[in-house]
Coordinates of C-alpha atoms and ligand atoms in Angstrom, one line a residue:
M29 CA -35.2 -17.2 175.8
K30 CA -37.3 -14.8 173.8
S31 CA -34.8 -11.9 172.0
A32 CA -35.4 -8.8 169.7
K33 CA -32.5 -8.0 166.5
L34 CA -31.3 -4.2 166.2
I35 CA -29.5 -3.3 163.3
L36 CA -26.8 -0.9 164.3
D37 CA -24.1 0.4 162.0
N38 CA -25.0 -2.9 159.8
Q39 CA -24.0 -5.0 162.7
T40 CA -27.2 -6.9 164.3
I41 CA -27.3 -6.9 168.1
E42 CA -29.7 -9.4 170.2
L43 CA -31.4 -7.9 172.4
P44 CA -33.1 -10.4 175.6
I45 CA -37.2 -9.8 175.6
I46 CA -38.4 -9.6 179.2
E47 CA -41.9 -10.4 180.0
G48 CA -43.5 -9.3 183.1
S49 CA -47.1 -11.4 184.8
E50 CA -49.3 -9.7 183.3
G51 CA -47.9 -10.0 179.6
E52 CA -46.0 -6.7 179.4
R53 CA -43.0 -7.1 177.4
A54 CA -39.5 -5.0 177.4
V55 CA -36.8 -5.5 175.4
D56 CA -33.8 -5.6 178.1
I57 CA -30.6 -3.3 176.6
T58 CA -29.1 -3.0 180.2
K59 CA -25.7 -4.3 178.0
L60 CA -26.0 -1.9 174.8
R61 CA -24.1 0.6 175.6
N62 CA -21.1 -2.1 176.5
N63 CA -21.7 -4.1 173.6
T64 CA -22.1 -1.3 170.9
G65 CA -21.4 2.1 172.3
F66 CA -24.7 3.1 172.3
I67 CA -27.6 4.6 174.5
T68 CA -31.2 5.4 174.3
L69 CA -32.6 8.3 174.3
D70 CA -36.3 8.6 176.0
P71 CA -37.0 12.3 177.9
G72 CA -39.5 12.2 180.1
Y73 CA -38.7 8.2 180.1
G74 CA -42.4 7.0 178.7
N75 CA -40.6 4.4 176.9
T76 CA -38.5 3.4 179.6
G77 CA -39.1 0.6 181.9
S78 CA -36.8 1.6 185.5
C79 CA -36.8 -1.6 187.4
E80 CA -39.0 -4.7 187.8
S81 CA -41.6 -4.8 190.2
S82 CA -44.1 -6.9 192.3
I83 CA -45.8 -4.1 193.7
T84 CA -48.6 -2.2 191.5
F85 CA -50.0 -3.3 188.1
I86 CA -51.4 -0.6 185.9
D87 CA -53.0 -1.3 182.2
G88 CA -53.7 2.1 181.3
E89 CA -55.5 0.9 177.9
K90 CA -58.2 -0.8 180.2
G91 CA -58.1 1.6 183.2
I92 CA -56.9 -1.4 185.6
L93 CA -55.3 -0.7 188.8
R94 CA -54.6 -3.3 191.5
Y95 CA -52.3 -3.2 194.5
R96 CA -50.3 -7.0 195.1
G97 CA -52.8 -8.4 192.7
I98 CA -55.9 -6.9 194.1
P99 CA -58.3 -4.4 192.3
I100 CA -58.7 -0.9 193.3
E101 CA -62.2 -1.2 193.2
Q102 CA -62.4 -4.0 195.6
L103 CA -59.7 -2.2 197.9
A104 CA -61.7 0.9 197.5
E105 CA -65.2 -0.8 198.6
N106 CA -64.0 -3.0 201.8
A107 CA -60.6 -2.2 203.0
T108 CA -59.1 0.2 205.9
F109 CA -56.4 2.1 204.7
S110 CA -54.1 -0.1 207.1
E111 CA -54.9 -2.8 205.4
V112 CA -54.1 -1.7 202.3
M113 CA -50.4 0.2 204.0
Y114 CA -50.1 -3.3 205.6
L115 CA -51.0 -5.7 201.8
L116 CA -48.6 -2.7 199.7
I117 CA -45.4 -2.8 202.1
K118 CA -45.6 -6.6 203.4
G119 CA -46.8 -8.2 200.1
A120 CA -50.1 -9.9 201.4
L121 CA -53.7 -9.0 203.2
P122 CA -52.8 -8.7 206.7
T123 CA -54.7 -11.7 209.3
K124 CA -56.7 -10.5 211.6
N125 CA -53.3 -10.7 214.5
E126 CA -51.5 -9.4 211.9
I127 CA -53.6 -6.3 211.6
T128 CA -53.7 -5.6 215.1
S129 CA -50.3 -5.6 215.8
F130 CA -49.9 -3.4 212.9
N131 CA -52.6 -1.2 214.5
N132 CA -51.0 -1.2 217.4
E133 CA -47.5 -0.3 216.7
L134 CA -49.1 2.8 213.9
T135 CA -50.8 3.9 217.4
Y136 CA -47.7 3.8 219.8
H137 CA -45.2 5.9 217.2
T138 CA -47.6 8.5 216.2
M139 CA -46.2 11.6 218.6
I140 CA -43.1 13.5 217.4
H141 CA -40.5 13.8 219.5
E142 CA -41.1 17.6 221.6
D143 CA -37.7 19.2 220.2
M144 CA -39.0 18.6 216.7
K145 CA -42.3 20.1 217.7
R146 CA -40.7 23.4 218.2
F147 CA -39.3 23.4 214.6
F148 CA -42.4 24.4 213.8
D149 CA -41.8 27.7 215.4
G150 CA -39.5 28.7 212.9
Y151 CA -41.4 28.2 210.0
P152 CA -43.4 31.6 208.7
M153 CA -47.4 31.8 209.0
N154 CA -48.4 31.4 205.4
A155 CA -45.6 28.5 204.7
H156 CA -46.7 26.2 202.4
P157 CA -47.4 22.8 204.4
M158 CA -45.5 21.0 201.8
G159 CA -43.0 22.9 202.2
V160 CA -43.3 22.4 205.9
L161 CA -44.2 18.7 204.9
A162 CA -41.0 17.8 203.2
S163 CA -38.6 19.7 205.5
M164 CA -40.0 17.9 209.0
V165 CA -40.0 14.4 207.1
A166 CA -36.1 15.4 206.5
A167 CA -35.6 16.2 210.0
L168 CA -37.1 12.6 210.7
S169 CA -33.5 11.6 209.8
T170 CA -31.8 13.0 212.4
F171 CA -33.5 11.9 215.2
Y172 CA -33.6 8.3 214.0
P173 CA -30.7 7.6 212.1
E174 CA -30.1 4.5 210.2
N175 CA -27.8 2.5 212.4
S176 CA -28.7 -1.3 211.7
E177 CA -30.8 -3.8 210.1
G178 CA -33.8 -3.5 212.2
D179 CA -33.5 0.3 212.3
V180 CA -35.4 0.3 208.7
D181 CA -38.2 -1.8 209.8
N182 CA -39.0 0.7 213.2
N183 CA -38.6 3.9 211.3
I184 CA -40.8 2.1 208.6
I185 CA -43.4 2.7 211.4
R186 CA -42.8 5.9 212.4
L187 CA -42.7 7.4 209.2
L188 CA -46.3 5.6 208.6
A189 CA -47.8 7.0 212.0
K190 CA -45.6 10.1 212.3
M191 CA -46.4 12.1 208.6
K192 CA -50.0 12.5 209.7
T193 CA -49.5 14.2 212.9
L194 CA -46.6 16.1 211.4
A195 CA -49.6 17.2 208.3
A196 CA -51.6 18.3 211.1
F197 CA -49.5 20.5 212.8
A198 CA -48.6 22.1 209.6
Y199 CA -52.4 22.7 209.1
K200 CA -52.2 24.2 212.8
K201 CA -49.0 26.3 212.2
S202 CA -50.6 27.8 209.7
V203 CA -54.1 28.9 211.2
G204 CA -52.5 29.5 214.5
Q205 CA -54.3 27.1 216.7
P206 CA -52.9 25.0 219.3
F207 CA -51.4 21.5 218.2
M208 CA -53.7 18.7 218.8
Y209 CA -51.9 15.6 219.9
P210 CA -52.9 12.4 218.7
K211 CA -55.0 9.9 220.8
N212 CA -54.5 6.3 221.0
K213 CA -58.3 5.6 221.2
Y214 CA -58.9 6.8 217.8
S215 CA -58.0 5.0 214.1
F216 CA -55.8 5.9 211.8
E217 CA -58.3 8.2 210.1
E218 CA -60.3 9.2 212.9
N219 CA -56.4 10.4 214.9
F220 CA -55.7 13.0 211.9
L221 CA -59.2 14.3 211.7
Q222 CA -59.0 15.4 215.5
M223 CA -55.9 16.4 215.1
M224 CA -57.0 18.9 212.1
F225 CA -60.1 19.8 213.6
A226 CA -60.2 19.5 216.9
V227 CA -59.7 22.8 219.4
P228 CA -58.6 22.2 223.0
S229 CA -62.0 24.3 224.2
E230 CA -64.4 22.0 222.6
P231 CA -65.6 17.9 222.9
Y232 CA -64.4 16.5 218.8
E233 CA -67.0 14.3 217.3
I234 CA -65.6 12.1 214.9
D235 CA -68.3 11.4 211.8
P236 CA -68.4 8.2 210.0
V237 CA -69.1 9.3 207.0
V238 CA -66.0 11.6 207.2
T239 CA -63.4 9.3 207.9
D240 CA -64.9 7.0 205.5
A241 CA -64.2 9.3 202.6
L242 CA -60.8 9.9 204.6
R243 CA -60.0 6.5 204.3
L244 CA -61.0 5.8 200.6
L245 CA -59.1 9.3 199.3
L246 CA -56.3 7.7 201.0
I247 CA -56.6 4.1 199.6
L248 CA -56.9 5.4 196.4
H249 CA -53.6 7.6 196.1
A250 CA -52.0 4.6 197.8
D251 CA -49.4 3.6 195.0
H252 CA -49.4 4.2 191.8
E253 CA -45.8 2.3 190.0
Q254 CA -43.3 4.4 188.4
N255 CA -44.6 7.9 188.7
C256 CA -42.3 11.0 189.2
S257 CA -42.4 10.6 192.5
T258 CA -42.1 7.1 193.7
S259 CA -39.5 6.8 191.1
T260 CA -37.6 10.4 192.9
V261 CA -37.9 7.8 195.7
R262 CA -36.4 5.4 194.1
M263 CA -33.4 7.8 192.7
V264 CA -32.8 8.9 195.9
G265 CA -33.1 5.8 197.6
S266 CA -30.9 4.0 195.0
S267 CA -27.6 6.0 196.8
L268 CA -28.5 3.8 199.5
A269 CA -30.0 7.4 201.3
N270 CA -32.2 6.6 204.4
L271 CA -35.7 6.5 204.1
F272 CA -36.8 9.9 205.7
I273 CA -34.9 11.5 203.1
S274 CA -35.8 9.7 200.1
V275 CA -39.3 9.8 201.1
S276 CA -38.7 13.9 201.5
A277 CA -37.3 13.8 198.2
G278 CA -40.3 12.5 196.7
I279 CA -43.0 14.5 198.6
S280 CA -40.6 17.3 197.2
A281 CA -41.2 15.7 193.3
L282 CA -45.0 15.6 194.1
W283 CA -45.5 19.2 195.0
G284 CA -45.3 20.0 191.4
P285 CA -48.7 21.2 189.7
L286 CA -48.1 18.5 187.0
H287 CA -48.3 16.0 189.5
G288 CA -49.8 16.0 192.8
G289 CA -49.8 19.8 193.2
A290 CA -52.6 19.0 190.6
N291 CA -55.4 19.0 192.8
Q292 CA -55.0 22.2 194.8
R293 CA -54.9 24.2 190.9
V294 CA -58.5 22.1 190.0
I295 CA -59.8 23.9 192.8
E296 CA -57.8 27.1 191.8
M297 CA -59.1 26.6 188.4
L298 CA -62.5 25.2 189.4
S299 CA -62.9 28.5 191.8
K300 CA -61.7 31.2 188.5
I301 CA -63.9 29.3 185.9
E302 CA -67.1 30.5 188.8
K303 CA -66.1 33.5 189.7
D304 CA -66.2 34.1 185.3
G305 CA -69.8 33.3 185.2
G306 CA -69.3 29.3 184.1
N307 CA -67.5 30.4 181.2
Y308 CA -66.7 26.9 180.2
K309 CA -66.3 27.4 176.7
K310 CA -63.6 29.9 177.7
Y311 CA -61.3 27.6 179.5
V312 CA -61.8 24.5 177.1
N313 CA -60.2 26.8 174.2
M314 CA -57.5 28.5 176.6
A315 CA -56.6 24.8 177.1
K316 CA -56.7 23.9 173.0
D317 CA -54.6 27.2 172.4
K318 CA -50.4 26.2 173.0
N319 CA -49.7 30.0 173.3
S320 CA -51.8 30.1 175.9
G321 CA -49.9 28.2 178.4
F322 CA -53.5 27.3 180.4
K323 CA -53.7 23.8 180.8
L324 CA -56.9 22.1 182.1
M325 CA -55.4 21.0 184.8
G326 CA -56.8 17.3 186.5
F327 CA -56.9 16.3 182.9
G328 CA -54.6 13.8 180.7
H329 CA -52.5 10.9 182.6
R330 CA -49.3 9.3 181.1
V331 CA -50.2 6.2 181.7
Y332 CA -54.3 6.2 181.2
K333 CA -55.5 6.7 177.8
N334 CA -59.2 5.6 178.5
F335 CA -60.2 6.2 181.9
D336 CA -58.3 6.7 185.3
P337 CA -60.2 4.1 187.9
R338 CA -59.8 6.3 190.8
A339 CA -61.2 9.5 189.0
K340 CA -64.1 6.9 188.0
I341 CA -65.1 5.6 191.7
L342 CA -64.0 9.5 193.0
K343 CA -66.3 11.0 190.5
S344 CA -69.6 9.1 192.3
A345 CA -68.3 9.0 195.6
S346 CA -68.3 12.9 195.5
D347 CA -71.8 12.6 194.3
R348 CA -72.4 10.5 197.5
L349 CA -70.8 12.3 199.8
L350 CA -72.0 15.5 199.6
N351 CA -75.8 14.3 199.5
K352 CA -75.2 12.5 203.2
L353 CA -73.2 15.5 204.5
G354 CA -76.5 17.7 202.7
I355 CA -73.9 20.0 201.2
S356 CA -73.9 22.1 198.1
D357 CA -71.0 22.6 196.1
P358 CA -70.8 24.5 193.3
M359 CA -67.6 23.3 192.3
L360 CA -69.5 20.1 191.4
S361 CA -71.6 20.9 189.1
I362 CA -68.6 23.0 187.2
A363 CA -66.5 20.0 187.2
K364 CA -69.0 17.9 185.5
E365 CA -69.9 20.8 182.8
L366 CA -66.3 21.5 182.6
E367 CA -66.3 17.5 181.8
E368 CA -68.7 16.9 179.9
I369 CA -67.8 19.3 177.2
A370 CA -63.8 18.3 177.6
L371 CA -64.9 14.7 176.7
N372 CA -66.8 15.9 173.7
D373 CA -64.2 17.8 172.0
D374 CA -62.2 16.6 169.4
F375 CA -58.9 18.0 170.9
F376 CA -59.4 15.9 174.2
V377 CA -60.9 13.1 172.4
E378 CA -58.1 13.1 170.1
R379 CA -55.2 13.2 172.7
K380 CA -57.4 10.9 175.0
L381 CA -57.2 13.3 178.1
Y382 CA -59.3 12.2 180.6
P383 CA -60.3 13.4 184.2
N384 CA -57.6 12.1 186.6
V385 CA -57.5 11.0 190.1
D386 CA -57.0 15.2 190.8
F387 CA -60.0 16.5 188.8
Y388 CA -62.3 14.9 191.7
S389 CA -60.5 14.9 194.5
G390 CA -60.4 18.3 195.6
I391 CA -64.3 18.3 196.1
I392 CA -64.2 15.9 198.5
Y393 CA -61.4 17.6 200.8
R394 CA -63.3 20.5 200.6
A395 CA -65.9 19.0 202.0
L396 CA -64.2 17.1 204.5
G397 CA -63.2 20.8 205.9
I398 CA -59.5 20.5 204.2
P399 CA -58.4 23.5 203.3
T400 CA -56.9 24.1 199.6
R401 CA -53.3 24.2 200.1
M402 CA -53.6 21.0 202.3
Y403 CA -54.5 18.8 199.1
T404 CA -51.1 18.0 198.5
V405 CA -50.4 16.9 202.0
M406 CA -53.2 15.1 201.5
F407 CA -52.1 12.9 198.6
A408 CA -48.6 12.4 200.0
L409 CA -50.5 10.9 203.2
G410 CA -52.1 8.5 201.2
R411 CA -49.1 8.1 198.6
L412 CA -46.8 7.8 201.7
P413 CA -47.2 3.1 202.0
G414 CA -46.4 2.9 198.2
W415 CA -43.1 4.9 198.7
I416 CA -42.2 2.8 201.5
A417 CA -43.2 -0.5 199.5
Q418 CA -41.4 1.0 196.2
W419 CA -38.0 1.9 198.5
M420 CA -38.3 -1.9 200.5
E421 CA -38.3 -3.2 197.0
L422 CA -35.7 -1.6 195.5
R423 CA -33.4 -1.9 198.5
Q424 CA -34.3 -6.3 198.8
A425 CA -33.4 -6.1 194.6
K426 CA -30.8 -8.7 193.7
G427 CA -28.1 -6.9 191.8
A428 CA -29.8 -3.0 192.5
R429 CA -27.4 -0.1 191.0
I430 CA -27.4 3.7 191.9
S431 CA -29.7 5.3 189.6
R432 CA -27.4 7.1 187.2
P433 CA -29.0 7.7 183.6
R434 CA -26.1 9.3 180.7
Q435 CA -27.2 12.1 178.4
I436 CA -26.5 13.1 174.9
Y437 CA -24.4 15.8 175.0
T438 CA -25.2 18.9 172.5
G439 CA -22.8 22.2 174.7
S440 CA -19.7 23.1 172.7
T441 CA -16.8 21.0 171.9
L442 CA -13.1 21.5 172.9
R443 CA -12.4 25.3 173.3
G444 CA -9.3 27.0 175.5
F445 CA -9.9 29.4 178.4
V446 CA -9.9 33.0 177.9
P447 CA -8.9 35.4 180.1
I448 CA -11.1 37.9 181.4
S449 CA -9.1 40.9 180.2
E450 CA -9.2 39.7 176.7
R451 CA -13.2 38.3 176.7
Ligands
ACO517 N1 -54.9 20.2 179.1 C1 -54.3 20.7 177.7 N2 -53.9 19.7 177.2 C2 -53.2 18.7 177.7 C3 -53.4 18.6 179.1 C4 -54.1 19.4 179.9 N3 -54.8 19.0 181.1 N4 -52.8 17.5 179.1 C5 -52.1 17.5 178.1 N5 -52.5 17.8 176.8 C6 -52.2 18.0 175.5 C7 -50.3 18.3 175.7 O1 -50.5 19.7 175.1 C8 -50.3 17.2 174.2 O2 -51.0 18.3 172.6 P1 -50.0 18.1 171.7 O3 -50.0 16.3 171.3 O4 -50.6 18.5 170.8 O5 -48.2 18.7 172.0 C9 -51.1 16.0 174.5 O6 -52.0 16.3 174.8 C10 -50.5 15.1 175.2 O7 -49.6 15.8 176.4 P2 -48.3 15.5 177.0 O8 -48.2 16.7 177.7 O9 -47.5 15.4 176.1 O10 -48.7 13.8 178.1 P3 -47.8 13.5 179.4 O11 -47.7 12.6 179.4 O12 -46.1 13.9 179.3 O13 -48.1 14.2 180.6 C11 -49.8 15.0 182.4 C12 -49.3 13.8 181.2 C13 -48.2 15.8 182.8 C14 -50.6 14.5 183.4 C15 -50.3 16.4 181.4 O14 -51.7 15.9 180.9 C16 -50.7 17.4 182.7 O15 -49.7 18.3 182.3 N6 -52.0 17.5 182.7 C17 -52.4 18.4 183.8 C18 -51.9 18.2 185.0 C19 -52.5 17.8 186.1 O16 -53.4 17.4 186.2 N7 -51.4 16.8 186.7 C20 -52.2 15.3 187.5 C21 -51.4 14.2 186.3 S1 -52.3 12.5 187.6 C22 -50.9 12.6 189.0 O17 -50.0 13.1 189.0 C23 -51.9 12.0 190.1

């Protein structure tokens, strides 16, 4: 076995080197503290592997993303979203029989309990749908407790099937329209669209162009190894917390503007630039000025340092979709112009800042008629199978331990309590 040597306090320590199937290498420090008293410090975990995983492979330098070994480009082109869900969770592409029974299961678990439906009455009209989604997914744990082994498998299906219903109901609540129940004749994507956009008084026509664009978006978001929300799901799951509550924590982590919440912020930023007369330079300059507190939303990534393959697919998909739907959206031209200017600016070039998945996804959501505040909910719907696969992997990992990082304490050293009268 290969090893690395570390000299600490004049003592040489040998640390095993772990190599992944794609040649990624890590120094295994699991015994470092016990043997030396030292810990490692890595705020933001940029150099820390929290687990070994066989689900998703990313090479950030080469712009590679693969689910279970299959390139994202091939899945985006050929797969259905339910095939991708199956692939991520079960580890291999389904056969015809397997996908038929998986789809049937998803179809027959789509409704939510009527008692849960009443929860929606309690939210204010302007509640952000991410807050509603996180709390409704947490509430599923009260309806479907995990008492025995088989409950986990059932709960995985329930969550995959019901989350889109919860998401669509959150939207209907926000616009004051009646909830549309799921219909068993529809596919996963079609059912979500009709629950979002149908109204009881009108027939609803499914547009295959819209359904296909939704399929693509969901697939591109389906997993992304140990990002902030997925690590949160694993962190919460490591205490043996149930699936629903672990995923609810992931939804909360995703909401932040540095993570999935960026897709909403991108469109808000592009609208601001449009209202400001398309003054791109001003915004690029603001992003370069550290004192401005402004960042180009949808730019930059912890892992991708060349291009984000998902953004590349979405850029050409947004062109094609807008053409097919006959929509001319000024946001797309603004996004392209902004990208062009930023990618030719030394600040962005030196820091390897490229558009990420959130930069173009909002343009497509807009074209599909999805309101801005629902964008991060759409991301969560796509990411769900990834969260579940990662949670399962953690549960099944041999020797998995509760996640419990350490710290370097920098506060006061020992001092006594001073009574209030003497302070
Ligand atoms: N605009 C301007 N400058 C940026 C941006 C940006 N969008 N992103 C990074 N930088 C700068 C940083 O200020 C830093 O500069 P410095 O080296 O002079 O200090 C340098 O580039 C490196 O950036 P870090 O913040 O260290 O990179 P990190 O890996 O910690 O953060 C992140 C990555 C959070 C994605 C960051 O690029 C960012 O905030 N982007 C905007 C928000 C966004 O689009 N988030 C979505 C990410 S994708 C996803 O979660 C699905």
